[in-house]
Short mmCIF file of C-alpha atoms in Angstrom, two decimals:
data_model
loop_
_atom_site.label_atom_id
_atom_site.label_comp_id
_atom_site.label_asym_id
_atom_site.label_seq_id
_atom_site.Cartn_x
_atom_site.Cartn_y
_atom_site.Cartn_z
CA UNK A 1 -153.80 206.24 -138.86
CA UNK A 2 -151.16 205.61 -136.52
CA UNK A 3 -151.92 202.04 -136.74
CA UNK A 4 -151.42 202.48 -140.95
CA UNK A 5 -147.97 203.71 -140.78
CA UNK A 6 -146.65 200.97 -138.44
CA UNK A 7 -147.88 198.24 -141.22
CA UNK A 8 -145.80 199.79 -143.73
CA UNK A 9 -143.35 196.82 -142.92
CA UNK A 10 -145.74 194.49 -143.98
CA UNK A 11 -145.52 192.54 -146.84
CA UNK A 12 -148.30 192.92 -149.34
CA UNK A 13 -149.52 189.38 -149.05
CA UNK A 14 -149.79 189.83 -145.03
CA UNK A 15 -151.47 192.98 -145.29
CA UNK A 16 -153.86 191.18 -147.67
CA UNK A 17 -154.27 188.47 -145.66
CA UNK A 18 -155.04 190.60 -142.54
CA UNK A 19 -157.32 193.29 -144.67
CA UNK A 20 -159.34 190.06 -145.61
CA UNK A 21 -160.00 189.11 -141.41
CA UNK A 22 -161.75 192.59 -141.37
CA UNK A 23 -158.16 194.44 -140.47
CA UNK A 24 -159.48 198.00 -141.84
CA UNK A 25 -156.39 199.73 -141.35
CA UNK A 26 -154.22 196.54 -143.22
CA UNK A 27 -156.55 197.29 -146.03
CA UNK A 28 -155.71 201.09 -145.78
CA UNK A 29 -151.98 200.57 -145.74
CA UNK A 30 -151.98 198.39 -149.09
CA UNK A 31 -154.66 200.84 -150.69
CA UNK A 32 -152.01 203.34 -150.37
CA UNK A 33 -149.24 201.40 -151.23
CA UNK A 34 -150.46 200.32 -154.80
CA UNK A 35 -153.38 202.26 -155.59
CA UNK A 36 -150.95 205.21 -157.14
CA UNK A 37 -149.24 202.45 -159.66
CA UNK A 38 -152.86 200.92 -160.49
CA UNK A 39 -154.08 204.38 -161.10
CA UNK A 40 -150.66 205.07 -163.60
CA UNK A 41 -151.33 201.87 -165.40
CA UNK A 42 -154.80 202.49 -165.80
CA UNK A 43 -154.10 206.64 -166.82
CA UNK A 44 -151.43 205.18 -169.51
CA UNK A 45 -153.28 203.13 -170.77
CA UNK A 46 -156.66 204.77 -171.23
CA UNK A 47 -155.33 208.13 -171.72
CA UNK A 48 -158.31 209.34 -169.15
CA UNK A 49 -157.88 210.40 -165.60
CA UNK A 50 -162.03 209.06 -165.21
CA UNK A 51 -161.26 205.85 -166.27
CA UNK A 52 -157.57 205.24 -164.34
CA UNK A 53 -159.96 206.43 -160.79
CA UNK A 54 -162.71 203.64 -162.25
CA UNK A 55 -160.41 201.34 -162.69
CA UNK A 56 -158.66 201.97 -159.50
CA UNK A 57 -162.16 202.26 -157.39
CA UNK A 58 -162.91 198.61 -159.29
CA UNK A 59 -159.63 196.95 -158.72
CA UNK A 60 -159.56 197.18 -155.01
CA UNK A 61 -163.50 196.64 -155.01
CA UNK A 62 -162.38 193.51 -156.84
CA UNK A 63 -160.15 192.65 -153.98
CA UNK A 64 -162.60 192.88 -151.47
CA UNK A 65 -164.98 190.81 -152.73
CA UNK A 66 -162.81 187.90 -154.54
CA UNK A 67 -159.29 188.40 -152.44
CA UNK A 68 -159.53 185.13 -151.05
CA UNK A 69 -158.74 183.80 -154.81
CA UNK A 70 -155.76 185.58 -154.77
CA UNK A 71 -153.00 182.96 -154.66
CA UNK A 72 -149.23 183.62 -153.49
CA UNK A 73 -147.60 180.52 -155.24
CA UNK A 74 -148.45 182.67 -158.81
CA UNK A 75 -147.13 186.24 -158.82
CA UNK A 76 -146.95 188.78 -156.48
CA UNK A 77 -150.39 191.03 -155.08
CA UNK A 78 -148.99 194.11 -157.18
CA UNK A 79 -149.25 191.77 -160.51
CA UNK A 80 -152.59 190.05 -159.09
CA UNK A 81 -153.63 193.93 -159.35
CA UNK A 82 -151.98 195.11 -162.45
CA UNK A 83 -153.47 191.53 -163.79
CA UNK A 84 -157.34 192.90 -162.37
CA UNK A 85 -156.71 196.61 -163.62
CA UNK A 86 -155.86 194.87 -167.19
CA UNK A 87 -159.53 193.65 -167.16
CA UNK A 88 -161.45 196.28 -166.11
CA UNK A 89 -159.43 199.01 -168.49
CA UNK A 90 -160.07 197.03 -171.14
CA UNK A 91 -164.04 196.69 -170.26
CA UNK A 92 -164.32 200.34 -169.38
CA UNK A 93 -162.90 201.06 -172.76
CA UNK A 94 -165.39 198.87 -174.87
CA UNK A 95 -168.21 200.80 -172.57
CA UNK A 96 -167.07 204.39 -173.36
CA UNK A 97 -166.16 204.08 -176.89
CA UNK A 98 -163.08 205.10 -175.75
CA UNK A 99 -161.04 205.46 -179.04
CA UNK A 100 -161.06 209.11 -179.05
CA UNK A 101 -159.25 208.57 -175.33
CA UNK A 102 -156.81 206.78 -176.80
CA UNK A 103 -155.71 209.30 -179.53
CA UNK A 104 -156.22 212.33 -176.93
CA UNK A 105 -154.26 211.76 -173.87
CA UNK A 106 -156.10 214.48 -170.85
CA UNK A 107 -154.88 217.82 -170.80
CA UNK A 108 -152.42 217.86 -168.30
CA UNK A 109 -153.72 219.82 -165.28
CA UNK A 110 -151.06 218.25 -163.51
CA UNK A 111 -148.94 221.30 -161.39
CA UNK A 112 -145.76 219.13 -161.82
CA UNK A 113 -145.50 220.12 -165.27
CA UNK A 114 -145.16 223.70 -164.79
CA UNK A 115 -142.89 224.08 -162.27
CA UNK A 116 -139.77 223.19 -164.27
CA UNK A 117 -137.04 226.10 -163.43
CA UNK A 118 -136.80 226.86 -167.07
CA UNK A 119 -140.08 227.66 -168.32
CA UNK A 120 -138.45 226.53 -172.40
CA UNK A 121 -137.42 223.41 -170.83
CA UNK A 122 -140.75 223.05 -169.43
CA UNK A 123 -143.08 223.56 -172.96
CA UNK A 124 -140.38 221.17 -174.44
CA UNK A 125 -140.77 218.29 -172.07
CA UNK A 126 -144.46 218.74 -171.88
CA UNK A 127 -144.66 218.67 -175.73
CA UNK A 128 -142.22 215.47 -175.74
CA UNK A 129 -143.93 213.70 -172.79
CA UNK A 130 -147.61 214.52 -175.06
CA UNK A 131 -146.35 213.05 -178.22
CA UNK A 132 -144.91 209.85 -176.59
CA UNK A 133 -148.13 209.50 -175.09
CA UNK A 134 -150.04 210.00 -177.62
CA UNK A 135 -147.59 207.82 -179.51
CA UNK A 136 -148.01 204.45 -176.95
CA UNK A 137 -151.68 205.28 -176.95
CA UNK A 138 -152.18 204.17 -180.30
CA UNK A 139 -150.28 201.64 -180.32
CA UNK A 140 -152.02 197.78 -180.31
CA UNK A 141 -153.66 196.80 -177.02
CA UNK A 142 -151.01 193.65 -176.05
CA UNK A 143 -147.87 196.08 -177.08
CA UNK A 144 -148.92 199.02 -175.00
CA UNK A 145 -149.77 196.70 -171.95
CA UNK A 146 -146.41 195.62 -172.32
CA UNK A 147 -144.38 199.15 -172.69
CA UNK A 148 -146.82 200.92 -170.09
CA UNK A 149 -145.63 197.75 -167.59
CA UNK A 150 -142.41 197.57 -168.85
CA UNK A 151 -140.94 201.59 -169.68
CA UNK A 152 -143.45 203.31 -167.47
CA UNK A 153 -144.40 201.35 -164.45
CA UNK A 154 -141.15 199.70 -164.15
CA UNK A 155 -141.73 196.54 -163.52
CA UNK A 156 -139.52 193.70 -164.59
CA UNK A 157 -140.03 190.82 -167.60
CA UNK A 158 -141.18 188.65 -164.93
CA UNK A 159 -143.67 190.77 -163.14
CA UNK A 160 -144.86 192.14 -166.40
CA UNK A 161 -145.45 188.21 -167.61
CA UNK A 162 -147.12 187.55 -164.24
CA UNK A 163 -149.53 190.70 -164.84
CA UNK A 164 -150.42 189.99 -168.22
CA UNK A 165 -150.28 185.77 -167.90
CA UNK A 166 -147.91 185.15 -170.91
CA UNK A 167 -144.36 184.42 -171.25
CA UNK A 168 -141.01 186.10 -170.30
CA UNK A 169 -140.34 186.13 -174.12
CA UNK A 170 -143.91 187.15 -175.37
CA UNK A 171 -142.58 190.46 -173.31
CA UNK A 172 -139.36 190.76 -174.80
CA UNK A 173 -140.38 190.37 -178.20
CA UNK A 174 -144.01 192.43 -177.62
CA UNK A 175 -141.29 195.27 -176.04
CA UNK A 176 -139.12 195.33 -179.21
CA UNK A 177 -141.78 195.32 -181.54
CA UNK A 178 -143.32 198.14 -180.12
CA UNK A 179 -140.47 200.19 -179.39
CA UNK A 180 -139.71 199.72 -183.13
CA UNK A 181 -143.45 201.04 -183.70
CA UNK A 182 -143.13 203.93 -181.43
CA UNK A 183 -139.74 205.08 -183.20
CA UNK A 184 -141.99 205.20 -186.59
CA UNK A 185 -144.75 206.70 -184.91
CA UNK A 186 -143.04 209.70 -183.40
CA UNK A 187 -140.56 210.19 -186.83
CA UNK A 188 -144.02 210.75 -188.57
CA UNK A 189 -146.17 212.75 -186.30
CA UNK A 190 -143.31 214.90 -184.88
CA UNK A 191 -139.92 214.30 -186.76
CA UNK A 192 -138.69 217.92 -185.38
CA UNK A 193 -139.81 217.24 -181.62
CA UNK A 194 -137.24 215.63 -179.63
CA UNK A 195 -134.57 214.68 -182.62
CA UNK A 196 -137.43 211.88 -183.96
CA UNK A 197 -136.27 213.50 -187.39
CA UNK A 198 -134.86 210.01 -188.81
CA UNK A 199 -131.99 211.70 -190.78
CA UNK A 200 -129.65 213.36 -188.13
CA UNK A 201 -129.55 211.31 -184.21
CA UNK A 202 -130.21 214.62 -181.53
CA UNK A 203 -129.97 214.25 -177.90
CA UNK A 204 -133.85 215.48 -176.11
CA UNK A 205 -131.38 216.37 -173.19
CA UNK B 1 -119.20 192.13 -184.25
CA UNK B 2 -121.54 191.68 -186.82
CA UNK B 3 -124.82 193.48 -187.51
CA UNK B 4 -126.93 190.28 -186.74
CA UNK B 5 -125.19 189.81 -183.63
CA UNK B 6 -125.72 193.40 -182.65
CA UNK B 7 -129.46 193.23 -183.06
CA UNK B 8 -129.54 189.94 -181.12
CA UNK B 9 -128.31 191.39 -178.05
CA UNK B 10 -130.01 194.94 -177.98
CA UNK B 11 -133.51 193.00 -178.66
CA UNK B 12 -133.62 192.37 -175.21
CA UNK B 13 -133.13 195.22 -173.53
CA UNK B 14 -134.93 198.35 -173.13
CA UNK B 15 -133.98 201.91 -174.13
CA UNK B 16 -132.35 202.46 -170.51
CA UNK B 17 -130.18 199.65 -170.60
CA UNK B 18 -129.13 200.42 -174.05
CA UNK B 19 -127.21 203.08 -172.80
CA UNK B 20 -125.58 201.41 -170.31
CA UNK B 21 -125.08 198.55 -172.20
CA UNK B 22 -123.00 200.84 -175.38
CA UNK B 23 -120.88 202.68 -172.58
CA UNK B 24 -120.08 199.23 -170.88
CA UNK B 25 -119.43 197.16 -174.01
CA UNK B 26 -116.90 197.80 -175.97
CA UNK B 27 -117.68 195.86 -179.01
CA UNK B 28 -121.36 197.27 -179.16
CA UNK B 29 -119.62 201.19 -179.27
CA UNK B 30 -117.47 200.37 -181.68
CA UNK B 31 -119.78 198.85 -183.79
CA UNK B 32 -122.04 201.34 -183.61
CA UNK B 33 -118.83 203.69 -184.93
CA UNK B 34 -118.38 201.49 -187.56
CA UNK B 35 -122.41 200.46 -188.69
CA UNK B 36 -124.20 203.91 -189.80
CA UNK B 37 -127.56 201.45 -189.94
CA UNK B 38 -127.14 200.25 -186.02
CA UNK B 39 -125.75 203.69 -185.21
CA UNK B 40 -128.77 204.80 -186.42
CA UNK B 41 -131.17 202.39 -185.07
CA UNK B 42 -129.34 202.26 -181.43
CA UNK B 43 -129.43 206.61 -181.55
CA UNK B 44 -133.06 206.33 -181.91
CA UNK B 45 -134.03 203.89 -179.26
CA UNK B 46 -131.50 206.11 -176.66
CA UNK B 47 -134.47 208.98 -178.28
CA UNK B 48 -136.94 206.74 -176.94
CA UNK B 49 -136.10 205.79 -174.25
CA UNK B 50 -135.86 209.38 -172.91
CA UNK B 51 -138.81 210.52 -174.24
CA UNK B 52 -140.18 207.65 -172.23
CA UNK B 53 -138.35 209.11 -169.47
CA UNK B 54 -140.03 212.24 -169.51
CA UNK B 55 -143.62 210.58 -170.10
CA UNK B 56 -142.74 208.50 -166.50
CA UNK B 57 -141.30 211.51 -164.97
CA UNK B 58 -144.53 213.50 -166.04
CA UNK B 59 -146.72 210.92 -164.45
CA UNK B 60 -145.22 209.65 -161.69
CA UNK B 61 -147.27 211.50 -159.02
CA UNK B 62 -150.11 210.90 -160.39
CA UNK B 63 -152.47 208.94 -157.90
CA UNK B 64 -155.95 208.47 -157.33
CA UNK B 65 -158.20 211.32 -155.75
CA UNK B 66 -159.24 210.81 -152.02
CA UNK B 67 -162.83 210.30 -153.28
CA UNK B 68 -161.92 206.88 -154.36
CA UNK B 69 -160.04 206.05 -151.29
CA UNK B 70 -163.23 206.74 -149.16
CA UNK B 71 -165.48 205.58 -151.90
CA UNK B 72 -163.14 202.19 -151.34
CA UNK B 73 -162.70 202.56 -147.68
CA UNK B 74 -166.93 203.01 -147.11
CA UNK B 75 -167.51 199.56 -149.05
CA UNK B 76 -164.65 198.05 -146.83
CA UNK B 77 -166.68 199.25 -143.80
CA UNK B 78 -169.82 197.42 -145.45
CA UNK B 79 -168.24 194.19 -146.35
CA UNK B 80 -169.35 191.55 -144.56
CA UNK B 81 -166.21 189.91 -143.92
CA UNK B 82 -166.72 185.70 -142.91
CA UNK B 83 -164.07 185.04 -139.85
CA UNK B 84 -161.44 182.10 -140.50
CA UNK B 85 -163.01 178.96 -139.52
CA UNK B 86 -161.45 178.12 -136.44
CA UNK B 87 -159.72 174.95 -135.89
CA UNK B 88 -161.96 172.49 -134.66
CA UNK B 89 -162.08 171.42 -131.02
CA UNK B 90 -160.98 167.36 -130.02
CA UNK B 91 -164.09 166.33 -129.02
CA UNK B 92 -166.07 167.60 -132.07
CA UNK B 93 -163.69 165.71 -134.30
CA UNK B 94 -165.57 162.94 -136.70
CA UNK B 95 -165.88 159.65 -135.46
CA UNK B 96 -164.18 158.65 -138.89
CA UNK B 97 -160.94 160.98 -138.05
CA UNK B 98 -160.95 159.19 -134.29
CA UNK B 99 -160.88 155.64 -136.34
CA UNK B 100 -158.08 156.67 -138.25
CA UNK B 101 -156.42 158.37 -135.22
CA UNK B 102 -156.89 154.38 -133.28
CA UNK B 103 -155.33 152.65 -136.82
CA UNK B 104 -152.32 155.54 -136.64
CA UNK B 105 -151.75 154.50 -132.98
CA UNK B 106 -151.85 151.15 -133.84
CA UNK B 107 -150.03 151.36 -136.68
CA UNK B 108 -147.32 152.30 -134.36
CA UNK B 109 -147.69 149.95 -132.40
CA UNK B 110 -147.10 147.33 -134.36
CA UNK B 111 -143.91 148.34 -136.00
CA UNK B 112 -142.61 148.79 -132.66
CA UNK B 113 -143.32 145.47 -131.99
CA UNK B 114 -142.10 144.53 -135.08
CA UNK B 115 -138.56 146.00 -134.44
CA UNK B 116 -138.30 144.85 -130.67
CA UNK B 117 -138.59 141.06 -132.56
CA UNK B 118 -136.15 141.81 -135.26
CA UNK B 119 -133.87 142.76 -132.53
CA UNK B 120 -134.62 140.01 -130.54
CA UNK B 121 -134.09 137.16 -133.26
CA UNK B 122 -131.11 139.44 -134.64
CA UNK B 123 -129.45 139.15 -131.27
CA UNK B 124 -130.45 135.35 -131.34
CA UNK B 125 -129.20 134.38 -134.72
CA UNK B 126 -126.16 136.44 -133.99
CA UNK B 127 -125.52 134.56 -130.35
CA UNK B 128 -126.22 130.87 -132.36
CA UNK B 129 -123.90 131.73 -134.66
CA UNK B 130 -121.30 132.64 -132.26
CA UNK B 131 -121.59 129.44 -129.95
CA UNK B 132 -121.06 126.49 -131.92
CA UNK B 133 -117.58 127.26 -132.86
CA UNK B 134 -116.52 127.68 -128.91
CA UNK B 135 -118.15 124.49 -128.27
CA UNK B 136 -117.29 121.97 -130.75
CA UNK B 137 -113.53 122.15 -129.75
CA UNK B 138 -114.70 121.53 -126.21
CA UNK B 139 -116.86 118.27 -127.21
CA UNK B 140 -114.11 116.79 -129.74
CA UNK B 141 -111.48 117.42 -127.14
CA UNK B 142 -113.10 115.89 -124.13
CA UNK B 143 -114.39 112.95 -126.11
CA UNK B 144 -110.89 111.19 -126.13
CA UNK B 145 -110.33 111.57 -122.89
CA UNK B 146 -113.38 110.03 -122.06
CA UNK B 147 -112.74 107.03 -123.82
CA UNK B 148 -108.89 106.95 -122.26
CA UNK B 149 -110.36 107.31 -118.96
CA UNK B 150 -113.14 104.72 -119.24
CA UNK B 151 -112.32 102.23 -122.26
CA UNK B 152 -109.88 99.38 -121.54
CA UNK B 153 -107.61 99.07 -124.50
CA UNK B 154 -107.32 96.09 -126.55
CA UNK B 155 -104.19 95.65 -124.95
CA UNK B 156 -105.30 95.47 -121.35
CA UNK B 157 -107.83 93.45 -122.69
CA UNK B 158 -105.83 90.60 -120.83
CA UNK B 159 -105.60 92.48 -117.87
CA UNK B 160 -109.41 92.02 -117.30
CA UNK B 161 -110.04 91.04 -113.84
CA UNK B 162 -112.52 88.24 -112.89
CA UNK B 163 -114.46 91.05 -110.84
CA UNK B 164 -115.15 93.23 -114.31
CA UNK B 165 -116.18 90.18 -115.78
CA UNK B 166 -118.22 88.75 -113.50
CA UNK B 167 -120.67 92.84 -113.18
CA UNK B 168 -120.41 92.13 -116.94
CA UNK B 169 -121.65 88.66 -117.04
CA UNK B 170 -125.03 90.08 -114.72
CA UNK B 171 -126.40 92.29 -117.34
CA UNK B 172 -129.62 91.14 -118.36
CA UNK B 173 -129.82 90.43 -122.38
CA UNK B 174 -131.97 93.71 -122.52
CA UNK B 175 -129.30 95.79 -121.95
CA UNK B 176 -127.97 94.48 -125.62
CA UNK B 177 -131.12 95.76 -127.07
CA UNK B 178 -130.63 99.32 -125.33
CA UNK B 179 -126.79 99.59 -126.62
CA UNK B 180 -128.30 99.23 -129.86
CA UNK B 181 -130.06 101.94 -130.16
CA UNK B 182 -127.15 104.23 -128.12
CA UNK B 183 -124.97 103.36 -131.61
CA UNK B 184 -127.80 103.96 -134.05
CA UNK B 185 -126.53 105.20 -137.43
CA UNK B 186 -127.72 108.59 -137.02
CA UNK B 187 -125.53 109.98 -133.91
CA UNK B 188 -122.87 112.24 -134.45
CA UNK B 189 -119.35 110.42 -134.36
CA UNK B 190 -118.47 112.56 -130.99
CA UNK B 191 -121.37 110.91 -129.55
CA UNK B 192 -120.97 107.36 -130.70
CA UNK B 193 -117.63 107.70 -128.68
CA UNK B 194 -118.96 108.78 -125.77
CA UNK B 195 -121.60 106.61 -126.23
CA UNK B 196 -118.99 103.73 -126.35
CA UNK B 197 -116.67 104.87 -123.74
CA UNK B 198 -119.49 105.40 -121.46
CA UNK B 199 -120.89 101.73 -121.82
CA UNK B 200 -117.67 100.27 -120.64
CA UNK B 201 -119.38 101.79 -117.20
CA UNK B 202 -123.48 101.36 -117.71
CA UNK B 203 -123.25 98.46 -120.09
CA UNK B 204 -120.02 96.67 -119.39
CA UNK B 205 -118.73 96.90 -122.98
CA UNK B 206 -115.41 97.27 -123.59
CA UNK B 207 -113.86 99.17 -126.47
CA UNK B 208 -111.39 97.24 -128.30
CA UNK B 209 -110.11 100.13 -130.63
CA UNK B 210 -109.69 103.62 -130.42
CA UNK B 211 -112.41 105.09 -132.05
CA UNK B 212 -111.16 107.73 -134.00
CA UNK B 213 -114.15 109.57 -135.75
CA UNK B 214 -112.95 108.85 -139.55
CA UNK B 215 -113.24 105.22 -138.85
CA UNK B 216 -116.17 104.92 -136.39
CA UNK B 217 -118.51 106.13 -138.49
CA UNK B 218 -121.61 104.59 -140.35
CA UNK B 219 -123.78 102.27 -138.53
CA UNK B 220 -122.87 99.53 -135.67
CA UNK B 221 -124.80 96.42 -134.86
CA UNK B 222 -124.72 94.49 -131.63
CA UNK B 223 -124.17 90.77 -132.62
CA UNK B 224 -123.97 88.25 -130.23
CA UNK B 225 -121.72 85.66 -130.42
CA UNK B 226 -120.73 82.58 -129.36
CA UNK B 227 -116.57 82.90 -128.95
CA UNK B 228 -113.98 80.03 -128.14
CA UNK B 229 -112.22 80.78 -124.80
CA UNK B 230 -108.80 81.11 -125.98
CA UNK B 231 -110.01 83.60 -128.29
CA UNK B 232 -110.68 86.17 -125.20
CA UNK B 233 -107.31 84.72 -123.16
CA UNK B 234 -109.66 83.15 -120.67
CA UNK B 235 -108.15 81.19 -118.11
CA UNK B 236 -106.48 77.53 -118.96
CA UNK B 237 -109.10 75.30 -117.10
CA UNK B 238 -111.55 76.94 -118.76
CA UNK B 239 -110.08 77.82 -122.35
CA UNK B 240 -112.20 74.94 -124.24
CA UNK B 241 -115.46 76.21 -122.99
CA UNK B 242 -116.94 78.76 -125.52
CA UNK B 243 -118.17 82.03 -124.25
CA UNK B 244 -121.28 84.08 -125.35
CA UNK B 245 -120.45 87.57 -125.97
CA UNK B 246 -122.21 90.74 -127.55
CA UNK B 247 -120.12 92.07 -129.95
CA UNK B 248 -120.19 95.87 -131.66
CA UNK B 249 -119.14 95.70 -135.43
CA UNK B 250 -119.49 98.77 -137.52
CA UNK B 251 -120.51 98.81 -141.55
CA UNK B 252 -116.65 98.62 -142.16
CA UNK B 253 -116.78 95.03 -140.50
CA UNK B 254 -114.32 95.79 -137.41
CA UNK B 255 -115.22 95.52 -134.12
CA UNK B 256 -115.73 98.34 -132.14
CA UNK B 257 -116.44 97.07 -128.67
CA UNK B 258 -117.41 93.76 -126.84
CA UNK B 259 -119.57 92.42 -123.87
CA UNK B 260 -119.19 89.09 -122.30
CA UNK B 261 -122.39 87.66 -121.59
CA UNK B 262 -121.82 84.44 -120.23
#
């Protein structure tokens, strides 16, 4: 594993490049360099911690078998893989019937959530970050690729364009247009959680 | 700042950098004051944008279980993976590649080649070019003083000596026939000098005007002619007895030179 931690200077495209020659431990390093976003794009937008470790086990399945396609002159690996992960979330959601996934994020079993040093604090986040989730969840497939890419995985217009093969300004106005959803969303299904009341502007902080 | 232009510039940003965007503009704050609709709408994407916050906060160490990295780690082990193609060796290289390798080469060749003539008639052209002028100051210059040197004047014309006239009188009638072809039409007027002057010695004409080049020009025929004594101040006793003579006369009708025959 030694060998692992001195690629972490490696770009994705040479680890990629070397993981394809049979280079195990190049294939290591970039497993564990983007499998923890794949898995986040695929959690947010499935809702299901089964699917996001599907999706994830597929995705870099996917890159053994057809990385060679992969080409450098369009996008970056990480959108090559957000671009695969699109696919195969979508697929393993038309297989499991997955709509009641979608309006029931997982039960967080997650130990980050209940170590917050104020245990009021703590319910209230947990209830905030449940309704928001639940709120992007049901939103339209293309708007919640774009605010799970965009709000939660960070990624810029341009990667978020290269990921999901459209245009700079199909993001921008797919972002607004679901941010203006998710406002409605959360003033109807909790209009006292988190100042979503639509009469009086609250801080959640 | 108007409502329309408000909503113009927060379309494109997210929640995030709608808060930095009201505490760095000015105008957007204090339109927001003044606009209880964009107030409104800006207050509840700030809301969203945190609860956003919290959703990414909630999630961010979320990862895949190890299962899946040695579920993907155990098919890596079982991929067959195809080396590179190496790069072929010289000698295994298609006949049709070494054919285009000989046509490169030659190709090469030949515009070398090419250039080394270029440079060559350059250098040629540019020497011709630069000759001519040196030389025809040399040629028009020396002309005159060929004819000075070996033409007799007109005026010493009288001065001929029995001895010149007697070499003269030897040449054979073939010689005439030769001098006309050395004044043919076609020779440059330099040369029609020199051709004259230089007669006076091979031929035994003598020039009886200074052949300047304006006048000598055009063509010259040899004429022979009979001519009265007197007419070439021969001596008394024989002054009645005519003398045959070739005589040079150009298109203009004057007479460039003379050769007593008999």
């Amino acid at each position: 594993m030694a060998e692992v931690a001195l690629l972490t200077e490696h770009t994705d495209e040479q680890l990629l490049a070397q993981a394809l020659d049979g280079n195990e431990d190049a294939f290591t390093a970039l497993y564990r360099r983007r499998q923890g976003a794949v898995y986040r794009f695929a959690l947010h937008m499935s809702g299901s911690p089964q699917v996001a470790e599907e999706v994830t086990q597929d995705v870099f399945m996917f890159l053994l078998q057809r990385g060679r396609g992969f080409d450098p002159s369009r996008g970056a690996v990480s959108a090559y893989l957000f671009g695969v992960a699109r696919n195969y979330v979508r697929r393993a959601m038309e297989k499991n019937h997955s709509e009641a996934l979608m309006t029931t994020p997982a039960e967080d079993d997650d130990p980050f959530l209940v170590t917050d040093s104020d245990p009021v604090d703590g319910i209230a986040r947990r209830q905030t970050s449940k309704a928001v989730w639940k709120a992007v969840l049901s939103l339209p497939e293309h708007y919640r690729e774009a605010v799970v890419l965009c709000d939660l995985q960070e990624l810029s217009y341009a990667e978020a364009a290269e990921a999901l093969g459209c245009a700079i300004g199909t993001i921008r106005s797919r972002l607004h247009r679901a941010h203006e959803m998710l406002v409605r969303k959360l003033q109807s299904s909790a209009p006292a959680l988190a100042g979503f009341s639509g009469d009086a502007a609250r801080c959640l902080s | 700042m108007t409502c329309r232009e408000f909503i113009e510039a927060a379309e494109s940003l997210n929640p995030l950098q709608l808060r930095l965007m009201e505490t760095a503009n000015q105008q957007i704050s204090t339109h927001t004051r003044e606009c209880a609709a964009c107030g409104k709408w800006l207050e509840s994407q700030k809301l969203l944008g945190s609860a956003l916050q919290v959703l990414r906060a909630h999630t961010a160490q979320r990862a895949a279980g190890p299962k899946v990295e040695l579920a993907v780690l155990e098919a890596f082990r079982t991929q067959g993976f195809e080396p590179v193609a190496a790069v072929a060796p010289d000698r295994a290289a298609p006949a049709a590649w070494k054919l285009s390798r000989f046509f490169e080469v030659g190709a090469y060749a030949a515009v070398a080649a090419a250039l080394i003539v270029g440079i060559f008639l350059g250098a040629r052209m540019w020497h011709d070019r630069q000759a001519p002028p040196s030389q025809v100051p040399v040629q028009s210059a020396a002309a005159p003083q060929q004819i000075n040197s070996g033409v007799t004047t007109l005026a010493d014309n009288s001065k001929i000596s029995g001895n010149v006239t007697t070499k003269m009188a030897r040449k054979s009638a073939n010689s005439a026939t030769a001098n006309r072809a050395a004044v043919g039409p076609n020779r440059p007027q330099t040369a029609n000098e020199q051709s004259i002057a230089t007669t006076v010695d091979r031929q035994g004409f003598v020039a009886l005007m200074f052949c300047d080049p304006l006048i000598c020009s055009g063509e010259e025929q040899v004429i022979r002619m009979e001519l009265p004594g007197s007419a070439i101040g021969a001596g008394e006793g024989n002054g009645s007895q005519p003398v045959i003579a070739d005589v040079v006369v150009g298109d203009d009708g004057l007479v460039r030179a003379m050769r007593i025959v008999n």
